[in-house]
Short mmCIF file of C-alpha atoms and ligand atoms in Angstrom, two decimals:
data_model
loop_
_atom_site.label_atom_id
_atom_site.label_comp_id
_atom_site.label_asym_id
_atom_site.label_seq_id
_atom_site.Cartn_x
_atom_site.Cartn_y
_atom_site.Cartn_z
CA MET A 11 -118.54 -96.55 57.48
CA SER A 12 -118.82 -92.99 56.27
CA ASP A 13 -116.40 -90.45 57.70
CA VAL A 14 -119.26 -88.66 59.36
CA LEU A 15 -120.16 -91.68 61.45
CA ARG A 16 -116.74 -92.77 62.57
CA PRO A 17 -114.73 -90.84 65.12
CA LEU A 18 -112.14 -88.49 63.71
CA SER A 19 -109.39 -90.31 65.54
CA ALA A 20 -110.13 -93.41 63.42
CA ILE A 21 -108.67 -91.49 60.48
CA ALA A 22 -105.28 -92.14 62.01
CA ALA A 23 -105.68 -95.77 60.90
CA ASP A 24 -105.77 -94.73 57.21
CA SER A 25 -102.79 -96.25 55.48
CA ASP A 26 -101.49 -92.99 54.01
CA TYR A 27 -102.24 -90.81 57.03
CA ASP A 28 -99.26 -88.86 58.30
CA PRO A 29 -100.06 -86.16 60.88
CA ASN A 30 -96.49 -84.88 60.64
CA SER A 31 -96.71 -84.02 56.96
CA MET A 32 -100.29 -83.43 55.99
CA PRO A 33 -100.81 -82.03 52.49
CA VAL A 34 -103.06 -78.95 52.37
CA ALA A 35 -105.60 -80.57 50.03
CA LYS A 36 -105.83 -83.71 52.11
CA ALA A 37 -106.41 -81.84 55.36
CA ARG A 38 -109.15 -79.89 53.60
CA ASP A 39 -110.77 -83.14 52.46
CA TYR A 40 -110.64 -84.68 55.95
CA ILE A 41 -112.30 -81.62 57.43
CA ARG A 42 -114.89 -81.51 54.67
CA ALA A 43 -116.11 -85.01 55.44
CA PHE A 44 -117.27 -83.89 58.89
CA LEU A 45 -119.12 -80.73 57.95
CA GLN A 46 -122.91 -80.74 58.19
CA PRO A 47 -124.59 -77.42 57.45
CA VAL A 48 -126.78 -75.79 60.10
CA ALA A 49 -130.36 -76.99 59.80
CA ALA A 50 -132.45 -74.23 61.36
CA VAL A 51 -134.17 -71.87 58.96
CA GLU A 52 -135.64 -68.41 59.36
CA ARG A 53 -137.73 -66.09 57.18
CA LEU A 54 -136.21 -62.67 56.64
CA PRO A 55 -137.05 -59.52 54.72
CA ILE A 56 -134.73 -59.65 51.74
CA ARG A 57 -132.36 -56.85 52.81
CA ALA A 58 -131.62 -58.73 56.00
CA ALA A 59 -130.74 -61.79 53.89
CA LEU A 60 -127.62 -60.16 52.44
CA GLY A 61 -124.67 -62.44 53.17
CA ARG A 62 -126.97 -65.29 54.23
CA VAL A 63 -127.57 -68.60 52.45
CA LEU A 64 -130.93 -69.50 50.91
CA ALA A 65 -132.56 -72.46 52.64
CA SER A 66 -135.01 -73.19 49.82
CA ASP A 67 -135.11 -72.83 46.07
CA ILE A 68 -136.53 -69.63 44.67
CA ARG A 69 -138.85 -70.27 41.75
CA SER A 70 -140.03 -67.46 39.55
CA THR A 71 -143.78 -66.94 39.24
CA MET A 72 -143.38 -64.31 36.52
CA ASN A 73 -141.33 -63.26 33.55
CA VAL A 74 -138.66 -60.60 34.09
CA PRO A 75 -139.10 -58.32 32.32
CA PRO A 76 -142.85 -58.91 32.38
CA GLN A 77 -143.38 -57.57 28.82
CA ASP A 78 -141.34 -56.98 25.71
CA ASN A 79 -139.85 -53.50 26.02
CA SER A 80 -137.39 -51.14 24.45
CA ALA A 81 -133.66 -51.24 25.19
CA MET A 82 -133.20 -47.75 23.71
CA ASP A 83 -134.75 -44.34 23.37
CA GLY A 84 -136.07 -44.30 19.79
CA TYR A 85 -139.00 -45.43 17.68
CA ALA A 86 -140.97 -48.65 17.87
CA VAL A 87 -141.71 -49.83 14.35
CA ARG A 88 -143.09 -52.79 12.40
CA SER A 89 -140.24 -54.49 10.60
CA ALA A 90 -142.61 -55.28 7.72
CA ASP A 91 -142.69 -51.54 6.97
CA LEU A 92 -138.92 -51.25 6.59
CA ALA A 93 -137.04 -51.80 3.37
CA ALA A 94 -133.64 -53.47 3.41
CA GLU A 95 -131.80 -50.80 1.43
CA ARG A 96 -134.07 -47.79 1.32
CA GLU A 97 -135.28 -45.24 3.79
CA ALA A 98 -138.85 -45.71 5.05
CA VAL A 99 -140.97 -42.77 6.19
CA LEU A 100 -143.44 -43.61 8.99
CA ARG A 101 -146.14 -41.64 10.78
CA VAL A 102 -145.63 -41.21 14.53
CA VAL A 103 -148.94 -41.98 16.25
CA GLY A 104 -147.99 -41.72 19.93
CA THR A 105 -145.43 -42.17 22.65
CA ALA A 106 -144.59 -45.08 25.00
CA PHE A 107 -142.80 -44.02 28.18
CA ALA A 108 -141.35 -46.41 30.74
CA GLY A 109 -144.32 -47.09 32.99
CA ARG A 110 -146.81 -45.43 30.61
CA PRO A 111 -147.50 -47.72 27.67
CA PHE A 112 -149.02 -46.66 24.37
CA ASP A 113 -152.29 -48.49 24.34
CA GLY A 114 -153.36 -48.27 20.74
CA GLU A 115 -152.61 -50.76 17.98
CA VAL A 116 -149.89 -49.68 15.58
CA GLY A 117 -150.91 -50.08 11.97
CA ALA A 118 -149.00 -50.34 8.69
CA GLY A 119 -146.80 -47.31 8.02
CA GLN A 120 -146.97 -46.13 11.65
CA ALA A 121 -144.42 -45.80 14.43
CA VAL A 122 -144.45 -44.91 18.14
CA ARG A 123 -141.88 -42.78 19.90
CA ILE A 124 -140.55 -45.02 22.69
CA MET A 125 -138.26 -44.57 25.71
CA THR A 126 -135.95 -47.12 27.28
CA GLY A 127 -138.09 -49.53 29.29
CA GLY A 128 -141.28 -48.53 27.45
CA VAL A 129 -143.53 -51.51 26.66
CA MET A 130 -143.50 -52.48 22.99
CA PRO A 131 -146.78 -51.30 21.46
CA ALA A 132 -149.03 -53.95 19.92
CA GLY A 133 -148.00 -54.53 16.31
CA CYS A 134 -144.37 -53.36 16.72
CA ASP A 135 -141.44 -55.75 16.83
CA THR A 136 -138.37 -53.54 16.35
CA VAL A 137 -136.86 -50.38 17.85
CA VAL A 138 -134.74 -47.92 15.89
CA MET A 139 -132.54 -45.80 18.11
CA GLN A 140 -133.26 -42.09 17.93
CA GLU A 141 -129.75 -41.20 16.75
CA ARG A 142 -130.43 -43.14 13.52
CA VAL A 143 -133.65 -41.45 12.40
CA LYS A 144 -134.70 -38.09 10.98
CA PRO A 145 -137.87 -36.79 12.67
CA ASP A 146 -139.90 -34.24 10.77
CA GLY A 147 -143.18 -33.13 12.35
CA ASP A 148 -145.32 -36.23 12.85
CA ARG A 149 -143.15 -38.18 10.41
CA VAL A 150 -139.95 -40.04 10.99
CA ALA A 151 -137.52 -41.28 8.34
CA VAL A 152 -135.87 -44.60 9.16
CA PRO A 153 -132.79 -45.56 7.12
CA GLY A 154 -132.41 -49.02 5.57
CA GLY A 155 -130.35 -51.77 7.18
CA GLN A 156 -132.37 -52.28 10.39
CA GLN A 157 -132.56 -55.79 11.85
CA ARG A 158 -135.93 -57.22 12.79
CA GLY A 159 -136.24 -57.43 16.61
CA GLN A 160 -133.31 -55.14 17.31
CA ASN A 161 -133.18 -53.16 20.56
CA VAL A 162 -136.12 -55.10 21.98
CA ARG A 163 -135.78 -56.77 25.39
CA LEU A 164 -138.03 -59.81 25.32
CA ALA A 165 -140.39 -60.76 28.13
CA GLY A 166 -138.60 -63.33 30.30
CA GLY A 167 -135.25 -62.44 28.74
CA ASP A 168 -133.72 -62.09 32.20
CA ILE A 169 -135.79 -64.59 34.20
CA ARG A 170 -138.41 -67.00 32.79
CA ALA A 171 -141.64 -67.68 34.65
CA GLY A 172 -141.40 -71.09 36.33
CA ALA A 173 -137.60 -71.19 36.36
CA VAL A 174 -135.65 -72.16 39.48
CA VAL A 175 -133.84 -68.87 39.81
CA PHE A 176 -131.74 -69.81 42.82
CA ALA A 177 -131.18 -73.18 44.39
CA ARG A 178 -131.02 -73.79 48.13
CA GLY A 179 -127.44 -73.11 49.16
CA GLN A 180 -127.06 -69.92 47.16
CA LEU A 181 -125.21 -67.16 48.98
CA VAL A 182 -127.17 -63.91 48.76
CA ARG A 183 -124.96 -61.17 47.34
CA PRO A 184 -126.03 -57.77 45.99
CA ALA A 185 -126.99 -59.16 42.55
CA GLU A 186 -129.11 -61.90 44.13
CA LEU A 187 -130.88 -59.33 46.33
CA GLY A 188 -131.77 -57.33 43.24
CA MET A 189 -132.94 -60.39 41.33
CA ILE A 190 -135.15 -61.53 44.20
CA ALA A 191 -136.62 -58.02 44.36
CA SER A 192 -137.17 -58.05 40.57
CA LEU A 193 -139.46 -61.05 41.12
CA GLY A 194 -141.51 -59.10 43.63
CA ILE A 195 -140.41 -61.37 46.48
CA GLY A 196 -140.03 -59.53 49.78
CA GLU A 197 -139.12 -62.35 52.16
CA VAL A 198 -136.90 -65.40 51.83
CA SER A 199 -135.99 -68.47 53.87
CA VAL A 200 -132.35 -68.56 54.91
CA PHE A 201 -130.28 -70.74 57.19
CA ARG A 202 -129.76 -69.30 60.62
CA LYS A 203 -126.49 -67.54 61.29
CA LEU A 204 -123.55 -69.68 62.27
CA ARG A 205 -122.26 -68.96 65.78
CA VAL A 206 -118.50 -68.87 66.05
CA ALA A 207 -116.70 -68.50 69.38
CA PHE A 208 -113.02 -67.70 69.49
CA PHE A 209 -110.31 -67.00 71.99
CA SER A 210 -106.58 -66.47 72.00
CA THR A 211 -104.25 -68.46 74.21
CA GLY A 212 -100.92 -67.25 75.55
CA ASP A 213 -99.48 -65.96 78.81
CA GLU A 214 -97.73 -63.19 76.90
CA LEU A 215 -100.92 -61.74 75.42
CA ILE A 216 -102.43 -58.58 76.79
CA ALA A 217 -105.76 -57.09 75.85
CA ILE A 218 -105.86 -53.55 74.49
CA GLY A 219 -106.19 -50.99 77.26
CA SER A 220 -103.57 -52.40 79.62
CA PRO A 221 -99.91 -51.36 79.50
CA LEU A 222 -97.37 -53.95 78.40
CA ALA A 223 -94.84 -55.40 80.85
CA PRO A 224 -91.55 -56.68 79.39
CA GLY A 225 -92.13 -59.79 77.29
CA GLN A 226 -95.79 -59.06 76.74
CA ILE A 227 -97.47 -58.22 73.44
CA TYR A 228 -100.94 -57.09 72.50
CA ASP A 229 -103.31 -59.76 71.27
CA SER A 230 -103.83 -59.00 67.59
CA ASN A 231 -105.23 -62.33 66.40
CA ARG A 232 -108.59 -61.76 68.00
CA TYR A 233 -108.93 -58.66 65.90
CA THR A 234 -107.88 -60.17 62.57
CA LEU A 235 -110.12 -63.14 63.34
CA TYR A 236 -112.98 -60.83 64.25
CA GLY A 237 -112.53 -59.12 60.87
CA LEU A 238 -112.36 -62.39 58.95
CA LEU A 239 -115.44 -63.75 60.69
CA ALA A 240 -117.47 -60.56 60.54
CA ARG A 241 -116.86 -60.39 56.77
CA LEU A 242 -118.29 -63.89 56.45
CA GLY A 243 -121.44 -62.77 58.24
CA VAL A 244 -121.34 -65.19 61.16
CA ASP A 245 -122.34 -64.37 64.74
CA VAL A 246 -119.10 -63.73 66.54
CA MET A 247 -118.53 -64.58 70.19
CA ASP A 248 -115.22 -63.10 71.37
CA MET A 249 -114.07 -64.86 74.54
CA GLY A 250 -110.91 -62.87 75.07
CA VAL A 251 -107.44 -64.07 76.01
CA ILE A 252 -107.11 -67.30 77.96
CA ARG A 253 -103.94 -67.99 79.95
CA ASP A 254 -101.79 -71.03 79.19
CA ASP A 255 -103.39 -72.82 82.07
CA PRO A 256 -105.15 -76.16 81.59
CA ALA A 257 -108.02 -75.37 83.94
CA ALA A 258 -108.70 -71.99 82.32
CA ILE A 259 -108.50 -73.46 78.83
CA GLU A 260 -110.78 -76.35 79.75
CA THR A 261 -113.40 -73.95 81.10
CA ALA A 262 -113.14 -71.82 77.97
CA PHE A 263 -113.47 -74.82 75.63
CA LYS A 264 -116.54 -76.06 77.48
CA GLU A 265 -118.20 -72.68 77.45
CA ALA A 266 -117.37 -72.09 73.77
CA ALA A 267 -118.48 -75.53 72.61
CA GLY A 268 -121.71 -75.24 74.58
CA ALA A 269 -122.63 -71.92 73.02
CA ALA A 270 -121.30 -72.02 69.46
CA ASP A 271 -121.34 -74.11 66.28
CA VAL A 272 -117.65 -73.54 65.76
CA VAL A 273 -114.81 -72.85 68.19
CA ILE A 274 -111.65 -71.21 66.90
CA THR A 275 -108.55 -70.67 68.96
CA SER A 276 -105.17 -69.25 68.12
CA GLY A 277 -101.91 -70.28 69.70
CA GLY A 278 -101.00 -73.25 71.80
CA VAL A 279 -100.93 -75.88 69.06
CA SER A 280 -97.22 -75.79 68.22
CA VAL A 281 -94.68 -78.31 69.48
CA GLY A 282 -94.02 -77.88 73.17
CA GLU A 283 -97.43 -76.41 73.86
CA ALA A 284 -99.54 -78.96 72.09
CA ASP A 285 -99.16 -81.68 74.62
CA PHE A 286 -101.37 -80.35 77.32
CA VAL A 287 -103.89 -78.94 74.84
CA LYS A 288 -103.81 -82.35 73.19
CA GLN A 289 -104.56 -84.16 76.42
CA LEU A 290 -107.29 -81.69 77.22
CA LEU A 291 -108.93 -82.05 73.84
CA ALA A 292 -108.64 -85.82 73.97
CA LYS A 293 -110.68 -85.57 77.17
CA LEU A 294 -113.22 -83.03 75.89
CA GLY A 295 -113.57 -84.08 72.28
CA ASP A 296 -112.10 -85.79 69.28
CA VAL A 297 -109.35 -83.68 67.78
CA LEU A 298 -106.58 -84.26 65.24
CA PHE A 299 -103.32 -82.34 65.46
CA TRP A 300 -101.60 -81.87 62.15
CA LYS A 301 -98.34 -80.50 60.94
CA ILE A 302 -99.53 -79.28 57.59
CA ALA A 303 -96.96 -79.36 54.79
CA MET A 304 -97.33 -75.63 54.34
CA LYS A 305 -95.60 -72.43 55.25
CA PRO A 306 -96.63 -70.47 57.13
CA GLY A 307 -99.18 -72.28 59.23
CA ARG A 308 -97.63 -75.61 59.97
CA PRO A 309 -99.49 -76.59 63.15
CA LEU A 310 -103.25 -76.92 62.85
CA ALA A 311 -105.79 -78.78 64.92
CA TYR A 312 -109.23 -79.80 63.74
CA GLY A 313 -111.88 -81.78 65.51
CA LYS A 314 -115.16 -81.85 67.33
CA ILE A 315 -115.91 -80.85 70.90
CA GLY A 316 -119.39 -82.19 71.45
CA SER A 317 -121.34 -81.01 68.44
CA ALA A 318 -119.07 -77.99 67.86
CA HIS A 319 -116.35 -77.97 65.23
CA PHE A 320 -112.97 -76.92 66.49
CA PHE A 321 -110.15 -75.21 64.62
CA GLY A 322 -106.92 -74.67 66.51
CA LEU A 323 -104.95 -72.11 64.52
CA PRO A 324 -101.28 -71.36 65.05
CA GLY A 325 -100.48 -68.29 67.13
CA ASN A 326 -98.24 -66.44 64.71
CA PRO A 327 -100.40 -63.70 63.23
CA VAL A 328 -99.68 -64.46 59.56
CA SER A 329 -100.03 -68.21 60.11
CA ALA A 330 -103.40 -67.69 61.77
CA MET A 331 -104.64 -65.72 58.75
CA VAL A 332 -103.21 -68.11 56.16
CA THR A 333 -104.74 -71.17 57.83
CA PHE A 334 -108.04 -69.33 58.15
CA TYR A 335 -108.09 -68.64 54.41
CA GLN A 336 -106.95 -72.11 53.41
CA PHE A 337 -109.13 -74.18 55.77
CA VAL A 338 -111.57 -72.28 57.93
CA ARG A 339 -113.19 -69.93 55.43
CA GLU A 340 -114.40 -72.71 53.15
CA ALA A 341 -115.47 -74.89 56.10
CA LEU A 342 -117.56 -72.07 57.55
CA LEU A 343 -119.25 -71.49 54.20
CA VAL A 344 -120.18 -75.19 54.05
CA LEU A 345 -121.55 -75.00 57.60
CA MET A 346 -123.48 -71.86 56.64
CA GLY A 347 -125.24 -73.95 53.98
CA VAL A 348 -123.22 -73.36 50.77
CA PRO A 349 -122.77 -76.90 49.44
CA ASP A 350 -119.82 -76.20 47.18
CA PRO A 351 -118.03 -72.95 47.95
CA ALA A 352 -116.10 -71.65 44.97
CA PRO A 353 -112.36 -71.93 45.59
CA LEU A 354 -110.49 -68.66 45.94
CA PRO A 355 -109.66 -67.50 42.40
CA LEU A 356 -106.23 -68.56 41.15
CA LEU A 357 -104.42 -66.87 38.34
CA LYS A 358 -100.99 -66.95 36.74
CA ALA A 359 -98.75 -63.95 37.06
CA LEU A 360 -95.22 -63.00 36.16
CA CYS A 361 -93.19 -62.81 39.35
CA THR A 362 -90.87 -59.79 39.24
CA THR A 363 -88.90 -60.60 42.40
CA PRO A 364 -86.80 -63.72 43.06
CA ILE A 365 -88.30 -65.94 45.76
CA LYS A 366 -86.36 -68.12 48.17
CA LYS A 367 -87.97 -71.42 48.98
CA ALA A 368 -86.92 -74.89 50.08
CA PRO A 369 -88.79 -77.82 48.50
CA GLY A 370 -91.09 -79.88 50.72
CA ARG A 371 -93.99 -77.61 51.66
CA THR A 372 -96.57 -75.49 49.91
CA GLU A 373 -95.75 -71.86 50.57
CA PHE A 374 -98.23 -69.02 50.73
CA GLN A 375 -96.06 -65.98 50.29
CA ARG A 376 -97.57 -62.55 50.51
CA GLY A 377 -97.55 -60.71 47.22
CA VAL A 378 -98.65 -57.53 45.51
CA LEU A 379 -100.45 -58.22 42.26
CA GLU A 380 -100.49 -55.37 39.76
CA PRO A 381 -100.91 -54.93 36.02
CA GLY A 382 -97.61 -54.74 34.14
CA ALA A 383 -96.83 -52.36 31.28
CA ASP A 384 -97.98 -54.87 28.65
CA GLY A 385 -101.27 -55.57 30.45
CA GLN A 386 -100.04 -58.88 31.88
CA TRP A 387 -100.44 -59.38 35.63
CA THR A 388 -97.22 -59.15 37.57
CA VAL A 389 -96.64 -60.01 41.20
CA ARG A 390 -93.90 -59.07 43.61
CA SER A 391 -93.09 -60.27 47.09
CA THR A 392 -94.03 -57.98 49.99
CA GLY A 393 -90.53 -58.62 51.40
CA ASP A 394 -89.96 -60.22 54.80
CA GLN A 395 -92.07 -63.37 54.86
CA GLY A 396 -91.73 -64.08 58.58
CA SER A 397 -94.91 -65.52 60.05
CA ALA A 398 -94.98 -62.75 62.67
CA ILE A 399 -94.82 -59.96 60.06
CA LEU A 400 -98.49 -59.03 60.01
CA SER A 401 -97.71 -55.94 57.94
CA SER A 402 -97.00 -58.35 55.05
CA MET A 403 -100.69 -59.33 55.12
CA SER A 404 -101.73 -55.71 55.10
CA GLN A 405 -99.48 -54.88 52.14
CA ALA A 406 -100.47 -58.01 50.21
CA ASN A 407 -103.44 -58.32 47.89
CA CYS A 408 -102.66 -61.95 47.06
CA PHE A 409 -100.86 -65.10 48.10
CA ILE A 410 -98.13 -66.35 45.79
CA ILE A 411 -98.64 -70.11 46.00
CA LEU A 412 -95.50 -72.16 45.50
CA PRO A 413 -96.15 -75.91 45.35
CA ASP A 414 -94.45 -78.53 47.55
CA GLY A 415 -91.84 -79.59 45.05
CA GLN A 416 -90.68 -76.14 44.07
CA GLY A 417 -87.38 -74.62 45.18
CA ASN A 418 -86.02 -71.11 44.66
CA THR A 419 -87.91 -69.18 42.01
CA PRO A 420 -86.02 -66.69 39.85
CA ALA A 421 -87.45 -63.32 38.88
CA GLY A 422 -89.37 -63.68 35.62
CA ALA A 423 -90.96 -67.03 36.52
CA THR A 424 -94.71 -67.55 36.14
CA VAL A 425 -96.36 -68.30 39.48
CA ASP A 426 -99.83 -69.13 40.79
CA VAL A 427 -101.50 -66.33 42.63
CA GLN A 428 -104.55 -66.50 44.90
CA VAL A 429 -106.35 -63.18 44.90
CA LEU A 430 -107.35 -61.87 48.32
CA GLU A 431 -108.76 -58.54 47.30
CA GLY A 432 -112.37 -58.35 48.31
CA LEU A 433 -111.91 -61.08 50.90
CA ILE A 434 -109.91 -59.06 53.37
P1 AMP B 6 -97.94 -70.18 69.72
O1 AMP B 6 -98.62 -70.75 68.52
O2 AMP B 6 -98.84 -70.05 70.89
O3 AMP B 6 -96.67 -70.92 70.01
O4 AMP B 6 -97.52 -68.71 69.32
C1 AMP B 6 -96.59 -68.48 68.29
C2 AMP B 6 -96.22 -67.02 68.22
O5 AMP B 6 -97.37 -66.24 67.94
C3 AMP B 6 -95.66 -66.45 69.52
O6 AMP B 6 -94.64 -65.53 69.21
C4 AMP B 6 -96.85 -65.74 70.12
O7 AMP B 6 -96.46 -64.70 70.99
C5 AMP B 6 -97.57 -65.21 68.91
N1 AMP B 6 -98.98 -65.09 69.19
C6 AMP B 6 -99.76 -66.08 69.67
N2 AMP B 6 -101.03 -65.64 69.82
C7 AMP B 6 -101.04 -64.36 69.42
C8 AMP B 6 -102.05 -63.37 69.33
N3 AMP B 6 -103.31 -63.63 69.69
N4 AMP B 6 -101.73 -62.14 68.86
C9 AMP B 6 -100.46 -61.88 68.47
N5 AMP B 6 -99.46 -62.77 68.53
C10 AMP B 6 -99.74 -64.00 68.99
MG1 MG B 7 -98.60 -69.65 72.85
#
């Protein structure tokens, strides 16, 4: 049976399944097997499609550019008139501006003054940039050494008529918007927005606007999560803080799962708290509780509540962000209709600070990536790596990823770095 048809809990029967030490990649794979993109489609004016996912292929009905045109300000010439070594003197018979073509035929020994984007006049095949020539009245002297076809942008050189320009599943970013516009297309079909509901759990959490009593803290996760979700372009449904009370949590889960495609919570999945959430979710849905072999972010729950996907993130603010980046971001992109989201870029960098680490888990330490004196990328730790130190996420522009088997890392070691800039 495919993973999509069997209940999640059946995974527990897999021979190598260990919920107490789940490798990051394996957890990702388990989740992936259950993700079906949203099906509903809507037509939108292209600007409104920014950040959305195309629901059908876009095929070009025209060449872009539509005609051969000049890449430079200069002179359109016939290469047959030019000599390899010698200067050729041509007669200038007109001008081709961008948007105002020269409509005559260019004969032997003639040239046309042409601007960037000007359509190549009939008969011409080459453009000589104006800095190379010597104009003199209606004559222009072109030095030897020009290449046939130079400085000409060919019709269809960007997009060919009939080509599948974008396949269904393409995320629309600024370049895609421009390309779609360059084809004269004003409306596209995109998948509907994903609806994501989230709430925080914890008796100690207070919403902004109320004073704190001893032992209480402000709920920050709903704000980082809001930011992470808003950047992904999903519809966000913020359900506030829910007390550590089974009845309240049950009501919230039911409401969230009834209204959203995805339910995300933070807190309440660590040892000690998990039990009642576990029982509740066993009643309401089909949920797996994992201790991921990673730091931070060890506890993580994933499952289905009705047709909604559920991610139970740890409460510690850094852990919530790290698990979002490592599991939720990619899953949401798949649900939004991107079949194969590109992994976050990884690069190698020279680590300039020593890093303490015990073998056994993959660590996602917060780092600052910067160019070194010799142009090589260097990375340094942001300092305190506690999972409650949210300022480390603010200072960081990358995660330093240290694999399971690795122990302490001396300064000067080469490490893997996952770039966050642009994502946060
Ligand atoms: P938990 O996962 O519920 O055991 O929470 C772990 C730690 O994260 C505790 O110190 C919580 O107070 C803290 N925490 C949980 N939820 C939030 C939140 N929404 N905002 C800030 N801190 C939180
Ligand atoms: Mg809690």
